[in-house]
JSON list of C-alpha atoms in Angstrom, two decimals:
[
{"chain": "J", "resi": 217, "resn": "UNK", "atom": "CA", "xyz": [5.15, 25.46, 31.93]},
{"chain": "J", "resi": 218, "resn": "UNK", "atom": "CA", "xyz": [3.33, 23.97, 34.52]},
{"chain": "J", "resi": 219, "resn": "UNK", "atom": "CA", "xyz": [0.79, 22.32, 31.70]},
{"chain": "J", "resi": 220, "resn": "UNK", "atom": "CA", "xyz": [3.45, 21.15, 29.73]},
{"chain": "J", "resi": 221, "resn": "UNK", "atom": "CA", "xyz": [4.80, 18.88, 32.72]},
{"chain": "J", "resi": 222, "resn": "UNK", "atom": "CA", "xyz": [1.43, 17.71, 33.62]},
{"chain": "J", "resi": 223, "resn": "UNK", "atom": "CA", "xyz": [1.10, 16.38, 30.39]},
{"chain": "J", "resi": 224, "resn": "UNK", "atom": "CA", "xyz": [4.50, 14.69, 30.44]},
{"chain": "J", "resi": 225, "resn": "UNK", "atom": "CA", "xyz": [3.99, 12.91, 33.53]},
{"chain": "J", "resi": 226, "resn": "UNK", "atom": "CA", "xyz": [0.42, 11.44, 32.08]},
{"chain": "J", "resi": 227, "resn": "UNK", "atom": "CA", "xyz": [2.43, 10.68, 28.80]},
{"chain": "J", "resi": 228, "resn": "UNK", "atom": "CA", "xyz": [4.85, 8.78, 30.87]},
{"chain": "J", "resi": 229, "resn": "UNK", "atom": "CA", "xyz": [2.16, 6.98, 32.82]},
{"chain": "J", "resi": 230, "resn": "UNK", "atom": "CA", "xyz": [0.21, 6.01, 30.01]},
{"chain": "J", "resi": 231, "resn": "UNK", "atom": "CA", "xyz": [3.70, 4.35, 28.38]},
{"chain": "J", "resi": 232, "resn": "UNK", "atom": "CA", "xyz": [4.21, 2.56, 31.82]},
{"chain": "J", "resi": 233, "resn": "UNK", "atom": "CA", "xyz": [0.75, 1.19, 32.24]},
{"chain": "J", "resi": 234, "resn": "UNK", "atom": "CA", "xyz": [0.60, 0.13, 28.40]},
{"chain": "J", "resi": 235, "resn": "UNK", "atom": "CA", "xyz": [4.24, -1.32, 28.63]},
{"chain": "J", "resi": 236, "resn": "UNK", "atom": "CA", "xyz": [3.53, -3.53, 31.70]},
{"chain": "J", "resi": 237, "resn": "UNK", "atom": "CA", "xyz": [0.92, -5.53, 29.90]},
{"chain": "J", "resi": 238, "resn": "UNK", "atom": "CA", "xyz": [1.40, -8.83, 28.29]},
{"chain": "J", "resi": 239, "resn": "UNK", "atom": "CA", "xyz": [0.30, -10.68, 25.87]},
{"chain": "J", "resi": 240, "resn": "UNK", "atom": "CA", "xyz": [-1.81, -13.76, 27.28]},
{"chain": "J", "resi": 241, "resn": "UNK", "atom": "CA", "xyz": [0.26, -17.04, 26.76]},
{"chain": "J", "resi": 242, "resn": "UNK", "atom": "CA", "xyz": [-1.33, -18.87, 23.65]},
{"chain": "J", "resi": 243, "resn": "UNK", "atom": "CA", "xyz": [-3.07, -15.82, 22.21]},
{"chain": "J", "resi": 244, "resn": "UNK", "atom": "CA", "xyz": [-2.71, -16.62, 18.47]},
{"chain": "J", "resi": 245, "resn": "UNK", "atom": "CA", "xyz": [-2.83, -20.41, 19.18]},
{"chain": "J", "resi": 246, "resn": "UNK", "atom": "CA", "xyz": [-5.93, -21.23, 17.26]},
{"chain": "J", "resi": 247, "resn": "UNK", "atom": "CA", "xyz": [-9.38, -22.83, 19.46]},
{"chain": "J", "resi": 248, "resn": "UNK", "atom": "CA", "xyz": [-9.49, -26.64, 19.76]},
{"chain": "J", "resi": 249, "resn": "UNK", "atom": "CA", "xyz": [-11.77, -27.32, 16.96]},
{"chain": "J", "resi": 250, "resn": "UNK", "atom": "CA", "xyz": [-10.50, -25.01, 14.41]},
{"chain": "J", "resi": 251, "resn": "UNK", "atom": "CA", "xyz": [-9.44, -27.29, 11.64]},
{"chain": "J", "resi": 252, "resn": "UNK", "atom": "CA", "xyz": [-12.80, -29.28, 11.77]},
{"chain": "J", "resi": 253, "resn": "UNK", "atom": "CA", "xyz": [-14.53, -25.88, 11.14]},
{"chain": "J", "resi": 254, "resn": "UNK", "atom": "CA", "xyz": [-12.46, -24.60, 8.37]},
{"chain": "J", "resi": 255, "resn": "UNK", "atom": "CA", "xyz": [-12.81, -27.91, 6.55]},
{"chain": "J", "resi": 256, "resn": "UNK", "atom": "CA", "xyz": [-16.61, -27.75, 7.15]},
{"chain": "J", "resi": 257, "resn": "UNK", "atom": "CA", "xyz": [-16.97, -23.82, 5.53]},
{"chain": "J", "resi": 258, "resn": "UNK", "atom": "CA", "xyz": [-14.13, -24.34, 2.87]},
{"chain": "J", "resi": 259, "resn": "UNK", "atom": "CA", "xyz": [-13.68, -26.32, -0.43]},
{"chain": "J", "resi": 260, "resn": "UNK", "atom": "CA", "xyz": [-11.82, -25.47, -3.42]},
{"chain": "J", "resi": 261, "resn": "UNK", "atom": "CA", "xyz": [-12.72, -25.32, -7.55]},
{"chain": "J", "resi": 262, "resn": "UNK", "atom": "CA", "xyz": [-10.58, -25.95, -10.53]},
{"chain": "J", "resi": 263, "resn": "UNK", "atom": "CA", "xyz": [-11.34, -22.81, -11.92]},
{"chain": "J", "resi": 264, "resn": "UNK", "atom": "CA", "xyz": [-9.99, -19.29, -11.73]},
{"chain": "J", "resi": 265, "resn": "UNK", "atom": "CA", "xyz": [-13.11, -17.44, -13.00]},
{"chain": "J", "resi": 266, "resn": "UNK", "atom": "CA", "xyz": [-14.28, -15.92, -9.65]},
{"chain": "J", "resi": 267, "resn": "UNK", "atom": "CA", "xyz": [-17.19, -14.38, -11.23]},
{"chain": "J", "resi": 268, "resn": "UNK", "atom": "CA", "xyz": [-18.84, -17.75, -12.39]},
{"chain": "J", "resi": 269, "resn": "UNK", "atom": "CA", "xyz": [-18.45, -19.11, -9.00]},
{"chain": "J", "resi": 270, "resn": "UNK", "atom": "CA", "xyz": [-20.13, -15.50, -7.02]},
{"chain": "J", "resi": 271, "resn": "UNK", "atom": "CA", "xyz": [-22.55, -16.50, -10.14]},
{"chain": "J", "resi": 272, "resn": "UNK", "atom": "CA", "xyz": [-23.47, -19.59, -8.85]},
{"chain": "J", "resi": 273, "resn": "UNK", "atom": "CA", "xyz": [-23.21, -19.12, -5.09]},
{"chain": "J", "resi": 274, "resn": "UNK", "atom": "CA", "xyz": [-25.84, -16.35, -5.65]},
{"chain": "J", "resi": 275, "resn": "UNK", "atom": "CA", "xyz": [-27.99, -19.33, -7.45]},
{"chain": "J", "resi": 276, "resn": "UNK", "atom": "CA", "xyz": [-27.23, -21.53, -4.99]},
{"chain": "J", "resi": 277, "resn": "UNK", "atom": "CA", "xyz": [-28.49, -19.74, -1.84]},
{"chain": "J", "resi": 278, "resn": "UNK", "atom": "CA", "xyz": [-31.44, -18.46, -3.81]},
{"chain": "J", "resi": 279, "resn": "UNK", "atom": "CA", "xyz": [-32.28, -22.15, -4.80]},
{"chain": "J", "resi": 280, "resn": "UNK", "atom": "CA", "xyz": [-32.18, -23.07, -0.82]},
{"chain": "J", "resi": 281, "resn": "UNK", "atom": "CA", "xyz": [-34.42, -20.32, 0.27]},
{"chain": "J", "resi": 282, "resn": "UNK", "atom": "CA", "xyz": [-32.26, -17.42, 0.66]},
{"chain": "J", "resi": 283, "resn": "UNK", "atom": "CA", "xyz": [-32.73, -13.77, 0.02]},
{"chain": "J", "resi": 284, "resn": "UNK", "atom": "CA", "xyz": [-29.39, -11.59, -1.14]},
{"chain": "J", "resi": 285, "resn": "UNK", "atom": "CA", "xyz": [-28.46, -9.07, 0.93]},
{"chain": "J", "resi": 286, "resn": "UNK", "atom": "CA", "xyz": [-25.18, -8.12, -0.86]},
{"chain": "J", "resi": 287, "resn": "UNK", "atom": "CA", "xyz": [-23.32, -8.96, -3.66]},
{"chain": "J", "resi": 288, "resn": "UNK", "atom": "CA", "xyz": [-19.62, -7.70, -4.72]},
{"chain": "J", "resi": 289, "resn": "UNK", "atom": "CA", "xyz": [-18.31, -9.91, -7.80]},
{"chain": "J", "resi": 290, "resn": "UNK", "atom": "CA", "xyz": [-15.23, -8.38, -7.82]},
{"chain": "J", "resi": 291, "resn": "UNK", "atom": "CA", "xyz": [-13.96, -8.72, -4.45]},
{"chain": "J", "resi": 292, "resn": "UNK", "atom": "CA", "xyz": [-15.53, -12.52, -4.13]},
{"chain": "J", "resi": 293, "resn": "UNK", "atom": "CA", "xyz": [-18.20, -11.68, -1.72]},
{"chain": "J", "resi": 294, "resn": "UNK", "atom": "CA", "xyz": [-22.22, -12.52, -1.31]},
{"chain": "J", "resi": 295, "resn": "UNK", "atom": "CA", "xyz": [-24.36, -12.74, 1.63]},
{"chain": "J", "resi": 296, "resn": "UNK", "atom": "CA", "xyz": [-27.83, -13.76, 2.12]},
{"chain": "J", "resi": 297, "resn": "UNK", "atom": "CA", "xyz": [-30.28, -14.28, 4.65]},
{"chain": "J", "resi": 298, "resn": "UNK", "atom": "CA", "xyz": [-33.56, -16.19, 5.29]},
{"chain": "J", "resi": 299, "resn": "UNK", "atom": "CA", "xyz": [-36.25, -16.31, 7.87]},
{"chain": "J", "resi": 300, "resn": "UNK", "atom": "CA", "xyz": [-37.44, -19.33, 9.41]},
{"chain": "J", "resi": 301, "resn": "UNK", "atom": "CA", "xyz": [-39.45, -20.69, 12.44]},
{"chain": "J", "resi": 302, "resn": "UNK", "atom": "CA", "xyz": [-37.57, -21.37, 15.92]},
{"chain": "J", "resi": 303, "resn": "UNK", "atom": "CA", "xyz": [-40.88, -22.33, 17.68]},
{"chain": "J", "resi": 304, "resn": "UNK", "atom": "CA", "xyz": [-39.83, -25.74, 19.87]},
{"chain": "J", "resi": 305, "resn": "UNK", "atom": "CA", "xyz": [-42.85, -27.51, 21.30]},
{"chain": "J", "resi": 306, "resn": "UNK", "atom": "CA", "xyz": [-40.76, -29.70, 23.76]},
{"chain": "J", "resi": 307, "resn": "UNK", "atom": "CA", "xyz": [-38.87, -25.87, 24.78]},
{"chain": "J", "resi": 308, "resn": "UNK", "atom": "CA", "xyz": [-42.30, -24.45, 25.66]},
{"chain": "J", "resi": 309, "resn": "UNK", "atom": "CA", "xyz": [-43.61, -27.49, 27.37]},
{"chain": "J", "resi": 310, "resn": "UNK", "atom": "CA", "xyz": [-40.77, -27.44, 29.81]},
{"chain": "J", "resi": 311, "resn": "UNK", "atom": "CA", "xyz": [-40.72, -23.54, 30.10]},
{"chain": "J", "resi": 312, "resn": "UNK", "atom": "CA", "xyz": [-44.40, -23.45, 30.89]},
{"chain": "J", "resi": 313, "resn": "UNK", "atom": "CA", "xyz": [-44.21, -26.41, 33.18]},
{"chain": "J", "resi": 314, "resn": "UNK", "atom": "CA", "xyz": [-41.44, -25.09, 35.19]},
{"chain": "J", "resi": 315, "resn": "UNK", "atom": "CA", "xyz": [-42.46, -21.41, 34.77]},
{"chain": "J", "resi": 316, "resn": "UNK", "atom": "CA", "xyz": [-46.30, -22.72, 36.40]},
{"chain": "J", "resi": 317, "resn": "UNK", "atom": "CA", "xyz": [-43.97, -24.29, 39.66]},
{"chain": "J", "resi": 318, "resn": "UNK", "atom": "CA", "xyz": [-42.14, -21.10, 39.47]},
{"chain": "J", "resi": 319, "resn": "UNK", "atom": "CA", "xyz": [-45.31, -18.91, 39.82]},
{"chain": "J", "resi": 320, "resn": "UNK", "atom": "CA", "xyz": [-43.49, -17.50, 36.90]},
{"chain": "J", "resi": 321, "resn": "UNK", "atom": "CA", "xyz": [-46.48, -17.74, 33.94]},
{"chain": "J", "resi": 322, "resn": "UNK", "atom": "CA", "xyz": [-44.43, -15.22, 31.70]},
{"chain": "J", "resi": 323, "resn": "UNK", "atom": "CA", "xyz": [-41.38, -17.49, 30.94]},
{"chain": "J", "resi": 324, "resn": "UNK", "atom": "CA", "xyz": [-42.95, -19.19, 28.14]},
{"chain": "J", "resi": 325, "resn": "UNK", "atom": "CA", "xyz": [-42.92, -15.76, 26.49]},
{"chain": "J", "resi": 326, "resn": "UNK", "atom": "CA", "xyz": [-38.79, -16.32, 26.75]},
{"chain": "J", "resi": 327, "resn": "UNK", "atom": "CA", "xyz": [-39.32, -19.41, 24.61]},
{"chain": "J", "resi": 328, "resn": "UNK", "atom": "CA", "xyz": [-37.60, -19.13, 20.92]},
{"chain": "J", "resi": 329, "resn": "UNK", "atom": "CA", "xyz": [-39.79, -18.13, 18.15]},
{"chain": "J", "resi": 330, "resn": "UNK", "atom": "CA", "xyz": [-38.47, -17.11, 15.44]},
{"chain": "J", "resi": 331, "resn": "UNK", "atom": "CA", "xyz": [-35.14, -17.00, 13.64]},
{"chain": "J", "resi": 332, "resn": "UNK", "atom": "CA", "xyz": [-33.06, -15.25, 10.29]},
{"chain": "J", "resi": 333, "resn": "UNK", "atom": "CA", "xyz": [-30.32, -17.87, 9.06]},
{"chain": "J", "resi": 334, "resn": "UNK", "atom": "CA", "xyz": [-27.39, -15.73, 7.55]},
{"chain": "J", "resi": 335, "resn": "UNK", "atom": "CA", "xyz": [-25.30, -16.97, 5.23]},
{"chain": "J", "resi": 336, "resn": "UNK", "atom": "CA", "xyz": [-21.56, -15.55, 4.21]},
{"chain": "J", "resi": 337, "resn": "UNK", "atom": "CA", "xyz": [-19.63, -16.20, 1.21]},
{"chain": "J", "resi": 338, "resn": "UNK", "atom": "CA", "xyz": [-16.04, -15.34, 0.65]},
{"chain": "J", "resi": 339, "resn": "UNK", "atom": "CA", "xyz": [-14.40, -16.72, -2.80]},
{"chain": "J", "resi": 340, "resn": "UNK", "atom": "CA", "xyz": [-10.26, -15.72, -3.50]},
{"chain": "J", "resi": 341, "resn": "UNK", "atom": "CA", "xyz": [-7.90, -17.30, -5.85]},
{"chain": "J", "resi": 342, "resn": "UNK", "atom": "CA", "xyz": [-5.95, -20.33, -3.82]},
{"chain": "J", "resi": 343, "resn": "UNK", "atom": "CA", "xyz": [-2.34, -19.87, -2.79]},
{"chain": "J", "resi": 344, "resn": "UNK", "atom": "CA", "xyz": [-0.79, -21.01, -6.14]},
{"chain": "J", "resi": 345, "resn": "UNK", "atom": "CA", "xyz": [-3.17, -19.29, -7.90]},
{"chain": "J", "resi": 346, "resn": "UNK", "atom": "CA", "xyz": [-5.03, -22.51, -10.39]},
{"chain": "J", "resi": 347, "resn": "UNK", "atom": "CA", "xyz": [-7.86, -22.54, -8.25]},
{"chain": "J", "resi": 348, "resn": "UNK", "atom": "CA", "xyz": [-10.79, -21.00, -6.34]},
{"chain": "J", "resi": 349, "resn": "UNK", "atom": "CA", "xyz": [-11.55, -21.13, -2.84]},
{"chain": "J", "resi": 350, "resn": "UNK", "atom": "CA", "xyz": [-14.57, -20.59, -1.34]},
{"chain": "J", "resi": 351, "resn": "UNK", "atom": "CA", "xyz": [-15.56, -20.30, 2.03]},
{"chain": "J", "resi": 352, "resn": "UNK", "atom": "CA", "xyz": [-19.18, -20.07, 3.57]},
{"chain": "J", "resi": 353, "resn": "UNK", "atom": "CA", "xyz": [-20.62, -19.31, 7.29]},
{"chain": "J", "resi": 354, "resn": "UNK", "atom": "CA", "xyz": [-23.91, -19.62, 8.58]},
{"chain": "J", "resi": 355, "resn": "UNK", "atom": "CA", "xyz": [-25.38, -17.87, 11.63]},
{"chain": "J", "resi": 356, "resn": "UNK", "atom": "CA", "xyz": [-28.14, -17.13, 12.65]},
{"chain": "J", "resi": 357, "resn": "UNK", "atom": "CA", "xyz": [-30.23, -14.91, 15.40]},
{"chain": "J", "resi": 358, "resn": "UNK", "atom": "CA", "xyz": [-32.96, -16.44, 17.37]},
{"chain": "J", "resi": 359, "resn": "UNK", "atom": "CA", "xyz": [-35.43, -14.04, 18.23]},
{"chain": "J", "resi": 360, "resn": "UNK", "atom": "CA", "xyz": [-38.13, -15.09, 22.05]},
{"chain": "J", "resi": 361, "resn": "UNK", "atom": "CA", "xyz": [-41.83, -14.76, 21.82]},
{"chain": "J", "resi": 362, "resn": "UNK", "atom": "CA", "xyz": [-41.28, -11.48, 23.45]},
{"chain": "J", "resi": 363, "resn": "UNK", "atom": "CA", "xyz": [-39.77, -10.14, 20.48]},
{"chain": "J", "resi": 364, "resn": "UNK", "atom": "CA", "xyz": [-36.08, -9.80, 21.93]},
{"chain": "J", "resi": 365, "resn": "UNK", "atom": "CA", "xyz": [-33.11, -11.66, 20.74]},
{"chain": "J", "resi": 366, "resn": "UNK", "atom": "CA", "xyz": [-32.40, -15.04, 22.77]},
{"chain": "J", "resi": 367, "resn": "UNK", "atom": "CA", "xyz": [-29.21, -15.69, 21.08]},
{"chain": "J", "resi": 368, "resn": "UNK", "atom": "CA", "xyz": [-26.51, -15.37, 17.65]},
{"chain": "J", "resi": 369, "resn": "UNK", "atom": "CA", "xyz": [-24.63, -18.28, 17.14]},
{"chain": "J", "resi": 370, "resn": "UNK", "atom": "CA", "xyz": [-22.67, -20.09, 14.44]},
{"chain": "J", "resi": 371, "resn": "UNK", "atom": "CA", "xyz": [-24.54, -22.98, 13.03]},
{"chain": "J", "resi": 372, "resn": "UNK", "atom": "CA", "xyz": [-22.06, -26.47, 12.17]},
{"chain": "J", "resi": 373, "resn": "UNK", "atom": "CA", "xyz": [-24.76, -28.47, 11.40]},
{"chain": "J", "resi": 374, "resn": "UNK", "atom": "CA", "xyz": [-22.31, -30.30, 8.68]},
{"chain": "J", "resi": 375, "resn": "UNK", "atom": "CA", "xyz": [-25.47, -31.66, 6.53]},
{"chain": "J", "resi": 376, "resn": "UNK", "atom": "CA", "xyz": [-25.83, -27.69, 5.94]},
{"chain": "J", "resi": 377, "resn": "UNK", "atom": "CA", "xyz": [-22.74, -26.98, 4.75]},
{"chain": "J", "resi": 378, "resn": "UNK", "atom": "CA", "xyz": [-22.57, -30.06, 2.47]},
{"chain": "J", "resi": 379, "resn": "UNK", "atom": "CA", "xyz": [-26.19, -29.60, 0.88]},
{"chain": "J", "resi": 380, "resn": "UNK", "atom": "CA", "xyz": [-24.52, -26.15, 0.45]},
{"chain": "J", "resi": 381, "resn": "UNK", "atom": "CA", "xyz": [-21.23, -27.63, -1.17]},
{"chain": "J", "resi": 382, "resn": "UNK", "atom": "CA", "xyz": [-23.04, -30.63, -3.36]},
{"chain": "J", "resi": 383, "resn": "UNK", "atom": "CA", "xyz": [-25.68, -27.80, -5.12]},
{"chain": "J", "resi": 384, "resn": "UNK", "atom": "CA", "xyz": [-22.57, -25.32, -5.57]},
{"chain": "J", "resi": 385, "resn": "UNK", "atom": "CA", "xyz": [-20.50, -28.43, -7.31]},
{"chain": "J", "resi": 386, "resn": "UNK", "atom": "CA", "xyz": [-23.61, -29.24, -9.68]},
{"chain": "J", "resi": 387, "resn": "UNK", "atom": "CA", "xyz": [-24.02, -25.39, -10.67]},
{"chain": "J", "resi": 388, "resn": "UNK", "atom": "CA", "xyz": [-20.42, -24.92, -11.25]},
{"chain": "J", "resi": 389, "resn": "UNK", "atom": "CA", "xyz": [-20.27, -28.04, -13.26]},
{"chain": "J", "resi": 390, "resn": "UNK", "atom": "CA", "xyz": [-23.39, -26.90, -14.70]},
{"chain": "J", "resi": 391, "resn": "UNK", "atom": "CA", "xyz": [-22.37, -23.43, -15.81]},
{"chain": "J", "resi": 392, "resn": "UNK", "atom": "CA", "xyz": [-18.93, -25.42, -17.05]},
{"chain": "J", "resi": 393, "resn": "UNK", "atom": "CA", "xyz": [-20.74, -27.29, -19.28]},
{"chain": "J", "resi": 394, "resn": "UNK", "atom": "CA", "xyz": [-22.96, -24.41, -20.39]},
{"chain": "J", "resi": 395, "resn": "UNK", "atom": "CA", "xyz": [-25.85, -26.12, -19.43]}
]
């Protein structure tokens, strides 16, 4: 008996706690900056054959350097990923230079050095349903000299997403035309 009422009095407590909190004002209010992203990742195709378009994406990001990591035709998905150098002379230089002042010789080994650039693809049928859309994101994850990740971040360099866009265009065009 005495359990039973201890664990009604936490019950109501919990319930209090949970119903005094709020949701903050503006929490489904999209970030500033929102549209210009989505516009940047997104385009759509006058066609409705999602497996032609996973087809070429797959092409596409192999033809740029790419490596797939995971494919699923039927649910419109691909990613890929590719490794690349981060080294920055100009990063080092003023690392070392203010790591020397600093008595601090080992800041150079926080200096970027290598990267892997990820790439996401998402492909569904548009809203009334005579065309394609296709979405892509790029990230990538920046590994220091010491071997440790510096930083993941979302790249919107927009000439990426458009050499990304004009290749995909060609190869569905391409693949249209049976070429």
């Amino acid at each position: 008996r005495k359990g039973r009422f201890l664990k009604l009095t936490i019950i109501f407590l919990c319930l209090g706690i949970i119903g005094c909190v709020s949701i903050p004002k503006g929490f489904l209010k999209p970030s500033e900056g929102y549209l210009q992203k989505r516009e940047l990742q997104m385009r759509q195709y006058d066609t409705t054959d999602q497996e032609k378009i996973i087809t070429s994406v797959a092409g596409v990001l192999q033809d740029l350097g790419f490596t797939l990591d995971a494919s699923e035709t039927q649910v419109g998905f691909v990613a890929a990923s590719k490794k690349a150098d981060a080294t920055n002379k100009g990063q080092i230089f003023l690392v070392a230079l203010l790591g020397g002042l600093g008595n601090n010789p080992s800041a150079v080994q926080q200096c970027d050095k290598s990267q892997v650039i990820k790439a996401s693809v998402i492909t569904k049928p548009s809203l009334e349903g005579k065309k394609t859309v296709v979405r892509v994101t790029f990230q990538r994850v920046v590994w220091n000299m010491a071997g440790q990740i510096n930083r993941v971040e979302t790249i919107s360099d927009p000439a990426m997403y458009q050499k990304f866009y004009d290749s995909l265009s060609k190869a569905i065009f391409l693949e249209a035309q049976k070429i």
